[in-house]
Amino acid sequence: MSTQESGAARPAGRPRSEKAEKAIIEATLDLIGEGVGVAELSIEAIASRAGVGKTTIYRRWSNKEDLVVDALATMKAPLPPLSGTSVRDDLISLLEAMRSESGQARSRCVMNIVMSEADRHRRITERFMERAVEPRRRAMREVIERGIVTGELRPDLDVDMGMAIISGTMLWHTKWGPAGDLSPELPEQIIDAALAGMAP
């Protein structure tokens, strides 16, 4: 019996395949992680690595830039749960998320490429910042502002400067610090050093 005769509605288009999407994302990250620049990255190479056709990619992403942004955004783990019991504990949790991500070789390589090609691919950088970085910054800002209100931090604290000191120190360790310097104790050490100047 045909679909028309049975009265069953035919689904519009092919169903989205989570398996295919995951393969495409992983292929994109693998190629960038191997040192392929965004400019040199091609849909053909991604399709070949993922084992799919180019049309499968174009059904999901209209251009390479959108695909790269979505792929990079998947590398940012969800925001860690913040207990809210103390500013110190919550800031350590946020830095621990940064530390664990930076300890992955592919993550380091991908972030280096994104940062080095920021001027050539502003749209990718802007969208990546919006989707993957800004949520972390907002969370850190909220924790610091809460600390000012509760009296855990100085009332005259410059919030932006506090954020820069904390995240900038972690970034220095992940990019330019001694090899193997991303110890589990690092987030706690950074926060305690920062709080020495930020506490009342």
PDB file of C-alpha atoms in Angstrom:
ATOM      1  CA  MET A   1       0.000   0.000   0.000  1.00  0.00           C
ATOM      2  CA  SER A   2       1.438   3.391  -0.939  1.00  0.00           C
ATOM      3  CA  THR A   3       1.883   6.216   1.532  1.00  0.00           C
ATOM      4  CA  GLN A   4      -0.908   8.112  -0.192  1.00  0.00           C
ATOM      5  CA  GLU A   5      -3.294   5.155   0.043  1.00  0.00           C
ATOM      6  CA  SER A   6      -2.529   4.465   3.696  1.00  0.00           C
ATOM      7  CA  GLY A   7      -3.074   8.079   4.633  1.00  0.00           C
ATOM      8  CA  ALA A   8       0.286   8.228   6.424  1.00  0.00           C
ATOM      9  CA  ALA A   9       2.117  11.517   6.137  1.00  0.00           C
ATOM     10  CA  ARG A  10       5.527  11.327   4.485  1.00  0.00           C
ATOM     11  CA  PRO A  11       8.224  13.050   6.553  1.00  0.00           C
ATOM     12  CA  ALA A  12       9.626  16.190   4.977  1.00  0.00           C
ATOM     13  CA  GLY A  13      13.221  15.559   3.944  1.00  0.00           C
ATOM     14  CA  ARG A  14      15.689  13.177   5.496  1.00  0.00           C
ATOM     15  CA  PRO A  15      15.884  12.929   9.285  1.00  0.00           C
ATOM     16  CA  ARG A  16      18.940  14.555  10.784  1.00  0.00           C
ATOM     17  CA  SER A  17      21.595  12.027  11.643  1.00  0.00           C
ATOM     18  CA  GLU A  18      23.309  12.661  14.963  1.00  0.00           C
ATOM     19  CA  LYS A  19      25.960  10.116  14.016  1.00  0.00           C
ATOM     20  CA  ALA A  20      26.787  11.976  10.800  1.00  0.00           C
ATOM     21  CA  GLU A  21      26.863  15.340  12.563  1.00  0.00           C
ATOM     22  CA  LYS A  22      29.208  14.008  15.216  1.00  0.00           C
ATOM     23  CA  ALA A  23      31.502  12.546  12.542  1.00  0.00           C
ATOM     24  CA  ILE A  24      31.573  15.876  10.700  1.00  0.00           C
ATOM     25  CA  ILE A  25      32.346  17.839  13.871  1.00  0.00           C
ATOM     26  CA  GLU A  26      35.087  15.394  14.871  1.00  0.00           C
ATOM     27  CA  ALA A  27      36.607  15.472  11.382  1.00  0.00           C
ATOM     28  CA  THR A  28      36.691  19.273  11.455  1.00  0.00           C
ATOM     29  CA  LEU A  29      38.378  19.343  14.855  1.00  0.00           C
ATOM     30  CA  ASP A  30      40.848  16.619  13.857  1.00  0.00           C
ATOM     31  CA  LEU A  31      41.959  18.528  10.768  1.00  0.00           C
ATOM     32  CA  ILE A  32      42.337  21.826  12.626  1.00  0.00           C
ATOM     33  CA  GLY A  33      44.064  20.019  15.480  1.00  0.00           C
ATOM     34  CA  GLU A  34      46.560  18.593  12.981  1.00  0.00           C
ATOM     35  CA  GLY A  35      47.518  22.113  11.983  1.00  0.00           C
ATOM     36  CA  VAL A  36      45.259  22.764   9.004  1.00  0.00           C
ATOM     37  CA  GLY A  37      44.441  26.466   9.061  1.00  0.00           C
ATOM     38  CA  VAL A  38      40.894  27.703   8.705  1.00  0.00           C
ATOM     39  CA  ALA A  39      41.698  29.205   5.297  1.00  0.00           C
ATOM     40  CA  GLU A  40      43.094  25.909   4.025  1.00  0.00           C
ATOM     41  CA  LEU A  41      40.329  23.785   5.517  1.00  0.00           C
ATOM     42  CA  SER A  42      37.954  22.506   2.838  1.00  0.00           C
ATOM     43  CA  ILE A  43      34.516  20.940   2.893  1.00  0.00           C
ATOM     44  CA  GLU A  44      35.920  18.205   0.632  1.00  0.00           C
ATOM     45  CA  ALA A  45      38.596  17.273   3.187  1.00  0.00           C
ATOM     46  CA  ILE A  46      36.088  17.298   6.035  1.00  0.00           C
ATOM     47  CA  ALA A  47      33.645  15.127   4.091  1.00  0.00           C
ATOM     48  CA  SER A  48      36.387  12.653   3.221  1.00  0.00           C
ATOM     49  CA  ARG A  49      37.599  12.403   6.824  1.00  0.00           C
ATOM     50  CA  ALA A  50      34.041  12.063   8.161  1.00  0.00           C
ATOM     51  CA  GLY A  51      33.044   9.481   5.555  1.00  0.00           C
ATOM     52  CA  VAL A  52      30.090  11.499   4.302  1.00  0.00           C
ATOM     53  CA  GLY A  53      29.174  13.357   1.131  1.00  0.00           C
ATOM     54  CA  LYS A  54      29.549  17.119   0.772  1.00  0.00           C
ATOM     55  CA  THR A  55      25.783  17.444   0.452  1.00  0.00           C
ATOM     56  CA  THR A  56      25.403  15.921   3.933  1.00  0.00           C
ATOM     57  CA  ILE A  57      27.490  18.769   5.305  1.00  0.00           C
ATOM     58  CA  TYR A  58      25.730  21.472   3.328  1.00  0.00           C
ATOM     59  CA  ARG A  59      22.330  20.247   4.523  1.00  0.00           C
ATOM     60  CA  ARG A  60      23.421  21.149   8.047  1.00  0.00           C
ATOM     61  CA  TRP A  61      25.770  24.107   7.550  1.00  0.00           C
ATOM     62  CA  SER A  62      25.462  26.694   4.804  1.00  0.00           C
ATOM     63  CA  ASN A  63      29.174  27.507   4.845  1.00  0.00           C
ATOM     64  CA  LYS A  64      32.516  26.449   6.272  1.00  0.00           C
ATOM     65  CA  GLU A  65      32.644  29.265   8.827  1.00  0.00           C
ATOM     66  CA  ASP A  66      29.426  28.160  10.537  1.00  0.00           C
ATOM     67  CA  LEU A  67      30.687  24.578  10.693  1.00  0.00           C
ATOM     68  CA  VAL A  68      34.000  25.648  12.222  1.00  0.00           C
ATOM     69  CA  VAL A  69      32.245  27.753  14.869  1.00  0.00           C
ATOM     70  CA  ASP A  70      29.940  24.889  15.855  1.00  0.00           C
ATOM     71  CA  ALA A  71      32.876  22.485  15.954  1.00  0.00           C
ATOM     72  CA  LEU A  72      34.963  24.779  18.155  1.00  0.00           C
ATOM     73  CA  ALA A  73      32.030  25.459  20.452  1.00  0.00           C
ATOM     74  CA  THR A  74      31.710  21.745  21.214  1.00  0.00           C
ATOM     75  CA  MET A  75      35.181  21.802  22.751  1.00  0.00           C
ATOM     76  CA  LYS A  76      33.993  23.981  25.593  1.00  0.00           C
ATOM     77  CA  ALA A  77      32.600  21.745  28.302  1.00  0.00           C
ATOM     78  CA  PRO A  78      29.365  22.879  29.931  1.00  0.00           C
ATOM     79  CA  LEU A  79      29.767  25.368  32.732  1.00  0.00           C
ATOM     80  CA  PRO A  80      30.638  23.515  35.939  1.00  0.00           C
ATOM     81  CA  PRO A  81      28.013  23.528  38.674  1.00  0.00           C
ATOM     82  CA  LEU A  82      28.716  26.362  41.089  1.00  0.00           C
ATOM     83  CA  SER A  83      27.821  25.696  44.708  1.00  0.00           C
ATOM     84  CA  GLY A  84      27.389  29.336  45.639  1.00  0.00           C
ATOM     85  CA  THR A  85      28.734  28.630  49.113  1.00  0.00           C
ATOM     86  CA  SER A  86      31.830  30.784  48.643  1.00  0.00           C
ATOM     87  CA  VAL A  87      33.408  32.969  45.987  1.00  0.00           C
ATOM     88  CA  ARG A  88      36.674  31.075  46.386  1.00  0.00           C
ATOM     89  CA  ASP A  89      35.125  27.667  45.687  1.00  0.00           C
ATOM     90  CA  ASP A  90      33.178  28.910  42.664  1.00  0.00           C
ATOM     91  CA  LEU A  91      36.190  30.651  41.109  1.00  0.00           C
ATOM     92  CA  ILE A  92      38.275  27.512  41.591  1.00  0.00           C
ATOM     93  CA  SER A  93      35.574  25.492  39.817  1.00  0.00           C
ATOM     94  CA  LEU A  94      35.614  27.884  36.851  1.00  0.00           C
ATOM     95  CA  LEU A  95      39.403  27.740  36.582  1.00  0.00           C
ATOM     96  CA  GLU A  96      39.407  23.963  36.898  1.00  0.00           C
ATOM     97  CA  ALA A  97      37.212  23.815  33.784  1.00  0.00           C
ATOM     98  CA  MET A  98      39.806  25.923  31.936  1.00  0.00           C
ATOM     99  CA  ARG A  99      42.657  23.766  33.214  1.00  0.00           C
ATOM    100  CA  SER A 100      41.085  20.458  32.211  1.00  0.00           C
ATOM    101  CA  GLU A 101      40.282  21.709  28.688  1.00  0.00           C
ATOM    102  CA  SER A 102      43.756  23.160  28.181  1.00  0.00           C
ATOM    103  CA  GLY A 103      45.359  19.877  29.167  1.00  0.00           C
ATOM    104  CA  GLN A 104      44.107  18.268  25.967  1.00  0.00           C
ATOM    105  CA  ALA A 105      46.584  18.429  23.077  1.00  0.00           C
ATOM    106  CA  ARG A 106      43.886  18.945  20.434  1.00  0.00           C
ATOM    107  CA  SER A 107      42.311  21.734  22.465  1.00  0.00           C
ATOM    108  CA  ARG A 108      45.605  23.596  22.713  1.00  0.00           C
ATOM    109  CA  CYS A 109      46.295  23.281  19.001  1.00  0.00           C
ATOM    110  CA  VAL A 110      42.802  24.380  18.004  1.00  0.00           C
ATOM    111  CA  MET A 111      42.851  27.396  20.323  1.00  0.00           C
ATOM    112  CA  ASN A 112      46.265  28.448  18.994  1.00  0.00           C
ATOM    113  CA  ILE A 113      44.914  28.426  15.458  1.00  0.00           C
ATOM    114  CA  VAL A 114      41.774  30.323  16.393  1.00  0.00           C
ATOM    115  CA  MET A 115      43.776  33.013  18.168  1.00  0.00           C
ATOM    116  CA  SER A 116      46.419  33.315  15.459  1.00  0.00           C
ATOM    117  CA  GLU A 117      43.830  33.651  12.691  1.00  0.00           C
ATOM    118  CA  ALA A 118      41.519  36.034  14.528  1.00  0.00           C
ATOM    119  CA  ASP A 119      42.319  38.931  12.170  1.00  0.00           C
ATOM    120  CA  ARG A 120      41.749  36.836   9.038  1.00  0.00           C
ATOM    121  CA  HIS A 121      38.523  35.237  10.230  1.00  0.00           C
ATOM    122  CA  ARG A 122      36.818  37.816  12.443  1.00  0.00           C
ATOM    123  CA  ARG A 123      33.388  36.241  11.992  1.00  0.00           C
ATOM    124  CA  ILE A 124      34.581  32.886  13.304  1.00  0.00           C
ATOM    125  CA  THR A 125      36.329  34.529  16.254  1.00  0.00           C
ATOM    126  CA  GLU A 126      33.311  36.684  17.110  1.00  0.00           C
ATOM    127  CA  ARG A 127      30.868  33.792  16.982  1.00  0.00           C
ATOM    128  CA  PHE A 128      33.207  31.527  18.935  1.00  0.00           C
ATOM    129  CA  MET A 129      33.584  34.191  21.610  1.00  0.00           C
ATOM    130  CA  GLU A 130      29.816  34.608  21.753  1.00  0.00           C
ATOM    131  CA  ARG A 131      29.001  30.910  21.978  1.00  0.00           C
ATOM    132  CA  ALA A 132      31.916  29.446  23.914  1.00  0.00           C
ATOM    133  CA  VAL A 133      33.712  32.200  25.817  1.00  0.00           C
ATOM    134  CA  GLU A 134      31.091  34.752  26.857  1.00  0.00           C
ATOM    135  CA  PRO A 135      29.080  32.293  29.008  1.00  0.00           C
ATOM    136  CA  ARG A 136      32.243  31.646  31.043  1.00  0.00           C
ATOM    137  CA  ARG A 137      32.950  35.346  31.384  1.00  0.00           C
ATOM    138  CA  ARG A 138      29.412  36.076  32.526  1.00  0.00           C
ATOM    139  CA  ALA A 139      29.625  33.322  35.122  1.00  0.00           C
ATOM    140  CA  MET A 140      32.899  34.669  36.502  1.00  0.00           C
ATOM    141  CA  ARG A 141      31.536  38.223  36.574  1.00  0.00           C
ATOM    142  CA  GLU A 142      28.460  37.078  38.506  1.00  0.00           C
ATOM    143  CA  VAL A 143      30.605  35.256  41.069  1.00  0.00           C
ATOM    144  CA  ILE A 144      32.859  38.273  41.627  1.00  0.00           C
ATOM    145  CA  GLU A 145      29.935  40.708  41.827  1.00  0.00           C
ATOM    146  CA  ARG A 146      28.254  38.387  44.330  1.00  0.00           C
ATOM    147  CA  GLY A 147      31.437  38.387  46.387  1.00  0.00           C
ATOM    148  CA  ILE A 148      31.413  42.174  46.543  1.00  0.00           C
ATOM    149  CA  VAL A 149      27.802  42.140  47.748  1.00  0.00           C
ATOM    150  CA  THR A 150      28.445  39.475  50.411  1.00  0.00           C
ATOM    151  CA  GLY A 151      31.593  41.188  51.624  1.00  0.00           C
ATOM    152  CA  GLU A 152      33.935  38.373  50.560  1.00  0.00           C
ATOM    153  CA  LEU A 153      35.649  40.787  48.170  1.00  0.00           C
ATOM    154  CA  ARG A 154      36.646  44.438  48.456  1.00  0.00           C
ATOM    155  CA  PRO A 155      33.783  46.888  47.826  1.00  0.00           C
ATOM    156  CA  ASP A 156      36.006  49.011  45.546  1.00  0.00           C
ATOM    157  CA  LEU A 157      37.173  46.045  43.459  1.00  0.00           C
ATOM    158  CA  ASP A 158      37.394  46.645  39.710  1.00  0.00           C
ATOM    159  CA  VAL A 159      35.454  43.611  38.445  1.00  0.00           C
ATOM    160  CA  ASP A 160      36.974  43.659  34.956  1.00  0.00           C
ATOM    161  CA  MET A 161      40.480  43.875  36.400  1.00  0.00           C
ATOM    162  CA  GLY A 162      39.737  41.002  38.766  1.00  0.00           C
ATOM    163  CA  MET A 163      38.510  38.855  35.879  1.00  0.00           C
ATOM    164  CA  ALA A 164      41.596  39.722  33.825  1.00  0.00           C
ATOM    165  CA  ILE A 165      43.951  38.827  36.663  1.00  0.00           C
ATOM    166  CA  ILE A 166      42.313  35.439  37.236  1.00  0.00           C
ATOM    167  CA  SER A 167      41.675  34.280  33.674  1.00  0.00           C
ATOM    168  CA  GLY A 168      44.846  35.908  32.327  1.00  0.00           C
ATOM    169  CA  THR A 169      47.019  34.065  34.816  1.00  0.00           C
ATOM    170  CA  MET A 170      45.456  30.741  33.871  1.00  0.00           C
ATOM    171  CA  LEU A 171      45.876  31.555  30.174  1.00  0.00           C
ATOM    172  CA  TRP A 172      49.554  32.321  30.731  1.00  0.00           C
ATOM    173  CA  HIS A 173      50.070  28.958  32.409  1.00  0.00           C
ATOM    174  CA  THR A 174      48.240  27.076  29.656  1.00  0.00           C
ATOM    175  CA  LYS A 175      50.138  28.761  26.793  1.00  0.00           C
ATOM    176  CA  TRP A 176      53.532  29.848  28.111  1.00  0.00           C
ATOM    177  CA  GLY A 177      54.033  28.171  31.466  1.00  0.00           C
ATOM    178  CA  PRO A 178      56.559  25.373  32.044  1.00  0.00           C
ATOM    179  CA  ALA A 179      55.717  22.008  30.495  1.00  0.00           C
ATOM    180  CA  GLY A 180      53.503  19.944  32.762  1.00  0.00           C
ATOM    181  CA  ASP A 181      52.573  23.020  34.785  1.00  0.00           C
ATOM    182  CA  LEU A 182      48.824  22.309  34.628  1.00  0.00           C
ATOM    183  CA  SER A 183      48.699  20.477  37.939  1.00  0.00           C
ATOM    184  CA  PRO A 184      45.333  19.867  39.675  1.00  0.00           C
ATOM    185  CA  GLU A 185      46.433  22.334  42.363  1.00  0.00           C
ATOM    186  CA  LEU A 186      46.946  25.185  39.893  1.00  0.00           C
ATOM    187  CA  PRO A 187      43.388  26.656  39.993  1.00  0.00           C
ATOM    188  CA  GLU A 188      43.486  26.807  43.793  1.00  0.00           C
ATOM    189  CA  GLN A 189      46.942  28.403  43.766  1.00  0.00           C
ATOM    190  CA  ILE A 190      45.856  31.070  41.286  1.00  0.00           C
ATOM    191  CA  ILE A 191      42.652  31.938  43.131  1.00  0.00           C
ATOM    192  CA  ASP A 192      44.366  32.136  46.514  1.00  0.00           C
ATOM    193  CA  ALA A 193      47.025  34.464  45.073  1.00  0.00           C
ATOM    194  CA  ALA A 194      44.374  36.628  43.413  1.00  0.00           C
ATOM    195  CA  LEU A 195      42.147  36.762  46.493  1.00  0.00           C
ATOM    196  CA  ALA A 196      45.080  38.018  48.559  1.00  0.00           C
ATOM    197  CA  GLY A 197      44.679  41.318  46.730  1.00  0.00           C
ATOM    198  CA  MET A 198      40.906  41.182  46.151  1.00  0.00           C
ATOM    199  CA  ALA A 199      39.687  40.333  49.646  1.00  0.00           C
ATOM    200  CA  PRO A 200      38.706  43.054  52.145  1.00  0.00           C
TER     201      PRO A 200
END
